[in-house]
Amino acid sequence: MSEAKSPVLEDLVEGYRHFRSSGWSQNRERWAKLKDGQEPQVMVISCSDSRVDPSQIFDVDPGEIFVVRNVAALVPPYETTPGHHGVSAALEFAVQVLKVKEVLVMGHGMCGGCKAALSQSLRGNAPGAGGFVDDWISLLDEAREKVVADHGDSGRAAEIEMEHAGVRVSLENLMTFPWVRDKVASGELTLRGSFFAISDGILHLMNPDTKEFEPVD
């Protein structure tokens, strides 16, 4: 006997049916082309948060952006130690195989990962009780020190600074990858930072000179 469908699954299936009748069937030519491969020009590294879907924010069609999502939109530094390096693998594929022209790191407002990094509320927890998250967001420990020194470890002002700092950390870590660094130096690849404010829906781009985030008109 098959398992009864849940209301959540029913919603997903209904969404699929709508996509099948409108999104897919009305764009058969595009889907036919995509079945043979993909040629996105940009890789977006964003948070897993359900409120910040890059495809919706940038209003793009399938095949236009190559997306990696994880807690707090973090990129770890380049390392070749044994383990499973998901972000590094995706970055390698995007830059070396797909040959994207840009990598955009997108942080966002009200990021739970950045808030936990700031408060260190999960520090010392076991895996399954926050330990995996804490280990991941420890990538922000060094950046946290300056944020706490300037703004404390709680409050919205400090959280925003931590969210912005997370983007800067990921951009710095991207430059530790040899093939990324080489392509940036040759002009084949551009790295960009951005920030999406959930509260007002405004996208901010990081000024490469000042490292500040400026709203998009």
PDB file of C-alpha atoms in Angstrom:
ATOM      1  CA  MET A   1       0.000   0.000   0.000  1.00  0.00           C
ATOM      2  CA  SER A   2       1.421   3.378  -0.964  1.00  0.00           C
ATOM      3  CA  GLU A   3       1.947   5.974   1.725  1.00  0.00           C
ATOM      4  CA  ALA A   4      -0.825   8.556   2.010  1.00  0.00           C
ATOM      5  CA  LYS A   5       0.068  11.932   0.581  1.00  0.00           C
ATOM      6  CA  SER A   6       0.577  14.735   3.063  1.00  0.00           C
ATOM      7  CA  PRO A   7      -0.859  18.261   2.659  1.00  0.00           C
ATOM      8  CA  VAL A   8       2.704  19.482   2.077  1.00  0.00           C
ATOM      9  CA  LEU A   9       3.266  16.989  -0.736  1.00  0.00           C
ATOM     10  CA  GLU A  10      -0.120  17.823  -2.222  1.00  0.00           C
ATOM     11  CA  ASP A  11       0.897  21.495  -2.374  1.00  0.00           C
ATOM     12  CA  LEU A  12       4.148  20.562  -4.118  1.00  0.00           C
ATOM     13  CA  VAL A  13       2.369  18.329  -6.625  1.00  0.00           C
ATOM     14  CA  GLU A  14      -0.190  21.058  -7.338  1.00  0.00           C
ATOM     15  CA  GLY A  15       2.652  23.485  -7.919  1.00  0.00           C
ATOM     16  CA  TYR A  16       4.248  21.002 -10.294  1.00  0.00           C
ATOM     17  CA  ARG A  17       1.004  20.682 -12.234  1.00  0.00           C
ATOM     18  CA  HIS A  18       0.829  24.462 -12.603  1.00  0.00           C
ATOM     19  CA  PHE A  19       4.456  24.553 -13.736  1.00  0.00           C
ATOM     20  CA  ARG A  20       3.855  21.732 -16.193  1.00  0.00           C
ATOM     21  CA  SER A  21       0.847  23.461 -17.762  1.00  0.00           C
ATOM     22  CA  SER A  22       2.246  26.988 -17.818  1.00  0.00           C
ATOM     23  CA  GLY A  23       5.994  27.255 -17.206  1.00  0.00           C
ATOM     24  CA  TRP A  24       7.120  24.114 -19.026  1.00  0.00           C
ATOM     25  CA  SER A  25       4.610  23.750 -21.827  1.00  0.00           C
ATOM     26  CA  GLN A  26       4.818  27.412 -22.835  1.00  0.00           C
ATOM     27  CA  ASN A  27       8.611  27.332 -22.992  1.00  0.00           C
ATOM     28  CA  ARG A  28       9.155  24.039 -24.808  1.00  0.00           C
ATOM     29  CA  GLU A  29      11.803  25.535 -27.087  1.00  0.00           C
ATOM     30  CA  ARG A  30      13.920  26.691 -24.146  1.00  0.00           C
ATOM     31  CA  TRP A  31      13.605  23.368 -22.328  1.00  0.00           C
ATOM     32  CA  ALA A  32      14.541  21.527 -25.531  1.00  0.00           C
ATOM     33  CA  LYS A  33      17.736  23.569 -25.690  1.00  0.00           C
ATOM     34  CA  LEU A  34      18.531  23.063 -22.009  1.00  0.00           C
ATOM     35  CA  LYS A  35      18.326  19.282 -22.279  1.00  0.00           C
ATOM     36  CA  ASP A  36      21.588  19.392 -24.220  1.00  0.00           C
ATOM     37  CA  GLY A  37      23.476  21.416 -21.609  1.00  0.00           C
ATOM     38  CA  GLN A  38      23.705  24.638 -19.634  1.00  0.00           C
ATOM     39  CA  GLU A  39      25.618  27.846 -20.205  1.00  0.00           C
ATOM     40  CA  PRO A  40      24.953  30.145 -17.230  1.00  0.00           C
ATOM     41  CA  GLN A  41      27.037  33.301 -17.126  1.00  0.00           C
ATOM     42  CA  VAL A  42      26.918  33.750 -13.364  1.00  0.00           C
ATOM     43  CA  MET A  43      27.193  31.645 -10.234  1.00  0.00           C
ATOM     44  CA  VAL A  44      25.190  32.816  -7.217  1.00  0.00           C
ATOM     45  CA  ILE A  45      26.174  31.724  -3.717  1.00  0.00           C
ATOM     46  CA  SER A  46      23.300  32.413  -1.359  1.00  0.00           C
ATOM     47  CA  CYS A  47      21.736  31.287   1.888  1.00  0.00           C
ATOM     48  CA  SER A  48      19.505  28.238   2.260  1.00  0.00           C
ATOM     49  CA  ASP A  49      16.895  30.476   3.912  1.00  0.00           C
ATOM     50  CA  SER A  50      13.513  29.807   2.291  1.00  0.00           C
ATOM     51  CA  ARG A  51      12.802  33.554   2.011  1.00  0.00           C
ATOM     52  CA  VAL A  52      15.672  34.389  -0.339  1.00  0.00           C
ATOM     53  CA  ASP A  53      15.396  32.426  -3.575  1.00  0.00           C
ATOM     54  CA  PRO A  54      17.875  33.899  -6.099  1.00  0.00           C
ATOM     55  CA  SER A  55      15.769  32.801  -9.056  1.00  0.00           C
ATOM     56  CA  GLN A  56      12.837  34.846  -7.762  1.00  0.00           C
ATOM     57  CA  ILE A  57      14.886  37.838  -6.663  1.00  0.00           C
ATOM     58  CA  PHE A  58      16.628  38.129 -10.038  1.00  0.00           C
ATOM     59  CA  ASP A  59      13.582  36.945 -12.019  1.00  0.00           C
ATOM     60  CA  VAL A  60      15.584  34.557 -14.179  1.00  0.00           C
ATOM     61  CA  ASP A  61      14.625  31.592 -16.324  1.00  0.00           C
ATOM     62  CA  PRO A  62      16.023  28.083 -15.864  1.00  0.00           C
ATOM     63  CA  GLY A  63      19.570  27.825 -17.146  1.00  0.00           C
ATOM     64  CA  GLU A  64      20.499  31.450 -16.470  1.00  0.00           C
ATOM     65  CA  ILE A  65      22.187  31.171 -13.066  1.00  0.00           C
ATOM     66  CA  PHE A  66      24.144  28.401 -11.375  1.00  0.00           C
ATOM     67  CA  VAL A  67      23.178  28.443  -7.697  1.00  0.00           C
ATOM     68  CA  VAL A  68      24.756  27.085  -4.529  1.00  0.00           C
ATOM     69  CA  ARG A  69      22.872  27.608  -1.292  1.00  0.00           C
ATOM     70  CA  ASN A  70      24.067  26.898   2.232  1.00  0.00           C
ATOM     71  CA  VAL A  71      23.773  28.268   5.758  1.00  0.00           C
ATOM     72  CA  ALA A  72      24.741  31.983   5.705  1.00  0.00           C
ATOM     73  CA  ALA A  73      25.947  31.868   2.066  1.00  0.00           C
ATOM     74  CA  LEU A  74      29.467  30.978   3.156  1.00  0.00           C
ATOM     75  CA  VAL A  75      32.475  29.981   1.072  1.00  0.00           C
ATOM     76  CA  PRO A  76      35.167  28.118   3.025  1.00  0.00           C
ATOM     77  CA  PRO A  77      38.823  28.810   2.236  1.00  0.00           C
ATOM     78  CA  TYR A  78      40.607  26.608  -0.288  1.00  0.00           C
ATOM     79  CA  GLU A  79      41.812  23.356   1.242  1.00  0.00           C
ATOM     80  CA  THR A  80      42.603  19.878  -0.004  1.00  0.00           C
ATOM     81  CA  THR A  81      42.235  17.950   3.225  1.00  0.00           C
ATOM     82  CA  PRO A  82      40.186  14.725   3.085  1.00  0.00           C
ATOM     83  CA  GLY A  83      36.465  15.326   3.349  1.00  0.00           C
ATOM     84  CA  HIS A  84      33.426  16.301   1.361  1.00  0.00           C
ATOM     85  CA  HIS A  85      33.872  19.815  -0.008  1.00  0.00           C
ATOM     86  CA  GLY A  86      30.482  20.639  -1.499  1.00  0.00           C
ATOM     87  CA  VAL A  87      30.916  24.372  -2.041  1.00  0.00           C
ATOM     88  CA  SER A  88      34.417  23.878  -3.432  1.00  0.00           C
ATOM     89  CA  ALA A  89      33.160  21.229  -5.855  1.00  0.00           C
ATOM     90  CA  ALA A  90      30.360  23.477  -7.094  1.00  0.00           C
ATOM     91  CA  LEU A  91      32.751  26.404  -7.444  1.00  0.00           C
ATOM     92  CA  GLU A  92      35.219  24.249  -9.368  1.00  0.00           C
ATOM     93  CA  PHE A  93      32.485  23.094 -11.739  1.00  0.00           C
ATOM     94  CA  ALA A  94      31.081  26.587 -12.285  1.00  0.00           C
ATOM     95  CA  VAL A  95      34.430  28.279 -12.900  1.00  0.00           C
ATOM     96  CA  GLN A  96      36.411  25.542 -14.620  1.00  0.00           C
ATOM     97  CA  VAL A  97      33.737  23.649 -16.566  1.00  0.00           C
ATOM     98  CA  LEU A  98      30.854  26.065 -17.099  1.00  0.00           C
ATOM     99  CA  LYS A  99      33.285  28.992 -17.259  1.00  0.00           C
ATOM    100  CA  VAL A 100      30.934  31.482 -15.618  1.00  0.00           C
ATOM    101  CA  LYS A 101      31.932  35.108 -15.987  1.00  0.00           C
ATOM    102  CA  GLU A 102      30.825  36.256 -12.528  1.00  0.00           C
ATOM    103  CA  VAL A 103      30.431  34.855  -9.030  1.00  0.00           C
ATOM    104  CA  LEU A 104      27.925  36.737  -6.884  1.00  0.00           C
ATOM    105  CA  VAL A 105      27.790  36.156  -3.133  1.00  0.00           C
ATOM    106  CA  MET A 106      24.415  37.208  -1.728  1.00  0.00           C
ATOM    107  CA  GLY A 107      23.870  37.651   1.990  1.00  0.00           C
ATOM    108  CA  HIS A 108      20.488  38.651   3.408  1.00  0.00           C
ATOM    109  CA  GLY A 109      18.744  40.344   6.266  1.00  0.00           C
ATOM    110  CA  MET A 110      17.521  38.380   9.298  1.00  0.00           C
ATOM    111  CA  CYS A 111      19.992  35.572   8.578  1.00  0.00           C
ATOM    112  CA  GLY A 112      19.760  32.964  11.329  1.00  0.00           C
ATOM    113  CA  GLY A 113      23.226  31.628  10.589  1.00  0.00           C
ATOM    114  CA  CYS A 114      24.856  35.029  10.952  1.00  0.00           C
ATOM    115  CA  LYS A 115      22.868  35.716  14.112  1.00  0.00           C
ATOM    116  CA  ALA A 116      24.078  32.446  15.616  1.00  0.00           C
ATOM    117  CA  ALA A 117      27.643  33.287  14.608  1.00  0.00           C
ATOM    118  CA  LEU A 118      27.300  36.637  16.341  1.00  0.00           C
ATOM    119  CA  SER A 119      25.735  35.340  19.563  1.00  0.00           C
ATOM    120  CA  GLN A 120      27.612  32.012  19.519  1.00  0.00           C
ATOM    121  CA  SER A 121      24.405  30.523  20.875  1.00  0.00           C
ATOM    122  CA  LEU A 122      25.226  27.113  19.393  1.00  0.00           C
ATOM    123  CA  ARG A 123      28.837  26.979  20.562  1.00  0.00           C
ATOM    124  CA  GLY A 124      29.665  23.586  22.079  1.00  0.00           C
ATOM    125  CA  ASN A 125      26.461  21.886  20.927  1.00  0.00           C
ATOM    126  CA  ALA A 126      26.610  18.309  19.680  1.00  0.00           C
ATOM    127  CA  PRO A 127      25.889  17.360  16.057  1.00  0.00           C
ATOM    128  CA  GLY A 128      22.146  17.144  15.633  1.00  0.00           C
ATOM    129  CA  ALA A 129      21.627  19.820  18.277  1.00  0.00           C
ATOM    130  CA  GLY A 130      23.299  22.669  16.412  1.00  0.00           C
ATOM    131  CA  GLY A 131      26.830  21.323  16.289  1.00  0.00           C
ATOM    132  CA  PHE A 132      27.013  21.021  12.520  1.00  0.00           C
ATOM    133  CA  VAL A 133      25.731  24.572  12.104  1.00  0.00           C
ATOM    134  CA  ASP A 134      28.143  25.927  14.702  1.00  0.00           C
ATOM    135  CA  ASP A 135      31.108  24.249  13.036  1.00  0.00           C
ATOM    136  CA  TRP A 136      30.102  25.746   9.677  1.00  0.00           C
ATOM    137  CA  ILE A 137      29.526  29.291  10.912  1.00  0.00           C
ATOM    138  CA  SER A 138      32.798  29.241  12.820  1.00  0.00           C
ATOM    139  CA  LEU A 139      34.128  30.469   9.459  1.00  0.00           C
ATOM    140  CA  LEU A 140      32.913  33.860  10.715  1.00  0.00           C
ATOM    141  CA  ASP A 141      34.698  33.795  14.081  1.00  0.00           C
ATOM    142  CA  GLU A 142      37.477  36.169  13.066  1.00  0.00           C
ATOM    143  CA  ALA A 143      35.101  38.656  11.427  1.00  0.00           C
ATOM    144  CA  ARG A 144      32.864  38.444  14.503  1.00  0.00           C
ATOM    145  CA  GLU A 145      35.573  39.896  16.728  1.00  0.00           C
ATOM    146  CA  LYS A 146      35.475  43.273  14.966  1.00  0.00           C
ATOM    147  CA  VAL A 147      31.679  43.315  14.805  1.00  0.00           C
ATOM    148  CA  VAL A 148      31.422  42.637  18.540  1.00  0.00           C
ATOM    149  CA  ALA A 149      34.097  45.232  19.333  1.00  0.00           C
ATOM    150  CA  ASP A 150      32.180  47.889  17.394  1.00  0.00           C
ATOM    151  CA  HIS A 151      28.531  46.897  17.917  1.00  0.00           C
ATOM    152  CA  GLY A 152      28.276  44.258  20.645  1.00  0.00           C
ATOM    153  CA  ASP A 153      26.963  40.727  20.214  1.00  0.00           C
ATOM    154  CA  SER A 154      23.226  41.421  19.973  1.00  0.00           C
ATOM    155  CA  GLY A 155      20.765  43.843  18.448  1.00  0.00           C
ATOM    156  CA  ARG A 156      19.810  44.527  14.858  1.00  0.00           C
ATOM    157  CA  ALA A 157      22.716  46.889  14.134  1.00  0.00           C
ATOM    158  CA  ALA A 158      25.219  44.213  15.124  1.00  0.00           C
ATOM    159  CA  GLU A 159      23.322  41.568  13.161  1.00  0.00           C
ATOM    160  CA  ILE A 160      23.408  43.645   9.973  1.00  0.00           C
ATOM    161  CA  GLU A 161      27.135  44.185  10.355  1.00  0.00           C
ATOM    162  CA  MET A 162      27.580  40.435  10.807  1.00  0.00           C
ATOM    163  CA  GLU A 163      25.480  39.742   7.701  1.00  0.00           C
ATOM    164  CA  HIS A 164      27.589  42.161   5.670  1.00  0.00           C
ATOM    165  CA  ALA A 165      30.787  40.733   7.145  1.00  0.00           C
ATOM    166  CA  GLY A 166      29.724  37.262   6.044  1.00  0.00           C
ATOM    167  CA  VAL A 167      29.652  38.357   2.409  1.00  0.00           C
ATOM    168  CA  ARG A 168      33.096  39.932   2.711  1.00  0.00           C
ATOM    169  CA  VAL A 169      34.515  36.772   4.296  1.00  0.00           C
ATOM    170  CA  SER A 170      33.175  34.637   1.462  1.00  0.00           C
ATOM    171  CA  LEU A 171      34.655  36.981  -1.142  1.00  0.00           C
ATOM    172  CA  GLU A 172      38.029  36.854   0.611  1.00  0.00           C
ATOM    173  CA  ASN A 173      37.873  33.058   0.773  1.00  0.00           C
ATOM    174  CA  LEU A 174      37.025  32.842  -2.921  1.00  0.00           C
ATOM    175  CA  MET A 175      40.367  34.452  -3.667  1.00  0.00           C
ATOM    176  CA  THR A 176      42.189  31.619  -1.877  1.00  0.00           C
ATOM    177  CA  PHE A 177      41.195  29.229  -4.681  1.00  0.00           C
ATOM    178  CA  PRO A 178      44.069  29.238  -7.219  1.00  0.00           C
ATOM    179  CA  TRP A 179      41.908  28.968 -10.332  1.00  0.00           C
ATOM    180  CA  VAL A 180      39.576  31.713  -9.090  1.00  0.00           C
ATOM    181  CA  ARG A 181      42.483  34.003  -8.270  1.00  0.00           C
ATOM    182  CA  ASP A 182      44.079  33.390 -11.676  1.00  0.00           C
ATOM    183  CA  LYS A 183      40.882  34.110 -13.587  1.00  0.00           C
ATOM    184  CA  VAL A 184      40.185  37.254 -11.598  1.00  0.00           C
ATOM    185  CA  ALA A 185      43.722  38.450 -12.347  1.00  0.00           C
ATOM    186  CA  SER A 186      43.293  37.783 -16.073  1.00  0.00           C
ATOM    187  CA  GLY A 187      39.918  39.502 -16.219  1.00  0.00           C
ATOM    188  CA  GLU A 188      38.050  36.307 -17.092  1.00  0.00           C
ATOM    189  CA  LEU A 189      36.125  36.307 -13.815  1.00  0.00           C
ATOM    190  CA  THR A 190      34.560  38.981 -11.607  1.00  0.00           C
ATOM    191  CA  LEU A 191      33.597  38.522  -7.963  1.00  0.00           C
ATOM    192  CA  ARG A 192      30.741  40.553  -6.512  1.00  0.00           C
ATOM    193  CA  GLY A 193      29.084  40.940  -3.136  1.00  0.00           C
ATOM    194  CA  SER A 194      25.398  41.643  -2.588  1.00  0.00           C
ATOM    195  CA  PHE A 195      22.832  41.791   0.176  1.00  0.00           C
ATOM    196  CA  PHE A 196      19.067  41.328   0.011  1.00  0.00           C
ATOM    197  CA  ALA A 197      17.068  43.078   2.723  1.00  0.00           C
ATOM    198  CA  ILE A 198      14.079  40.932   3.615  1.00  0.00           C
ATOM    199  CA  SER A 199      12.413  43.808   5.465  1.00  0.00           C
ATOM    200  CA  ASP A 200      11.992  46.022   2.389  1.00  0.00           C
ATOM    201  CA  GLY A 201      12.903  43.756  -0.533  1.00  0.00           C
ATOM    202  CA  ILE A 202      15.799  45.952  -1.649  1.00  0.00           C
ATOM    203  CA  LEU A 203      18.948  44.503  -3.181  1.00  0.00           C
ATOM    204  CA  HIS A 204      22.283  46.079  -2.254  1.00  0.00           C
ATOM    205  CA  LEU A 205      25.533  45.656  -4.160  1.00  0.00           C
ATOM    206  CA  MET A 206      28.889  45.885  -2.439  1.00  0.00           C
ATOM    207  CA  ASN A 207      31.057  48.737  -3.638  1.00  0.00           C
ATOM    208  CA  PRO A 208      34.375  47.035  -4.551  1.00  0.00           C
ATOM    209  CA  ASP A 209      36.371  50.057  -3.371  1.00  0.00           C
ATOM    210  CA  THR A 210      34.677  50.957  -0.087  1.00  0.00           C
ATOM    211  CA  LYS A 211      33.316  47.448   0.697  1.00  0.00           C
ATOM    212  CA  GLU A 212      30.053  49.127   1.699  1.00  0.00           C
ATOM    213  CA  PHE A 213      26.658  47.921   0.506  1.00  0.00           C
ATOM    214  CA  GLU A 214      24.706  50.338  -1.656  1.00  0.00           C
ATOM    215  CA  PRO A 215      21.024  49.962  -2.621  1.00  0.00           C
ATOM    216  CA  VAL A 216      20.182  49.256  -6.248  1.00  0.00           C
ATOM    217  CA  ASP A 217      17.951  51.937  -7.795  1.00  0.00           C
TER     218      ASP A 217
END
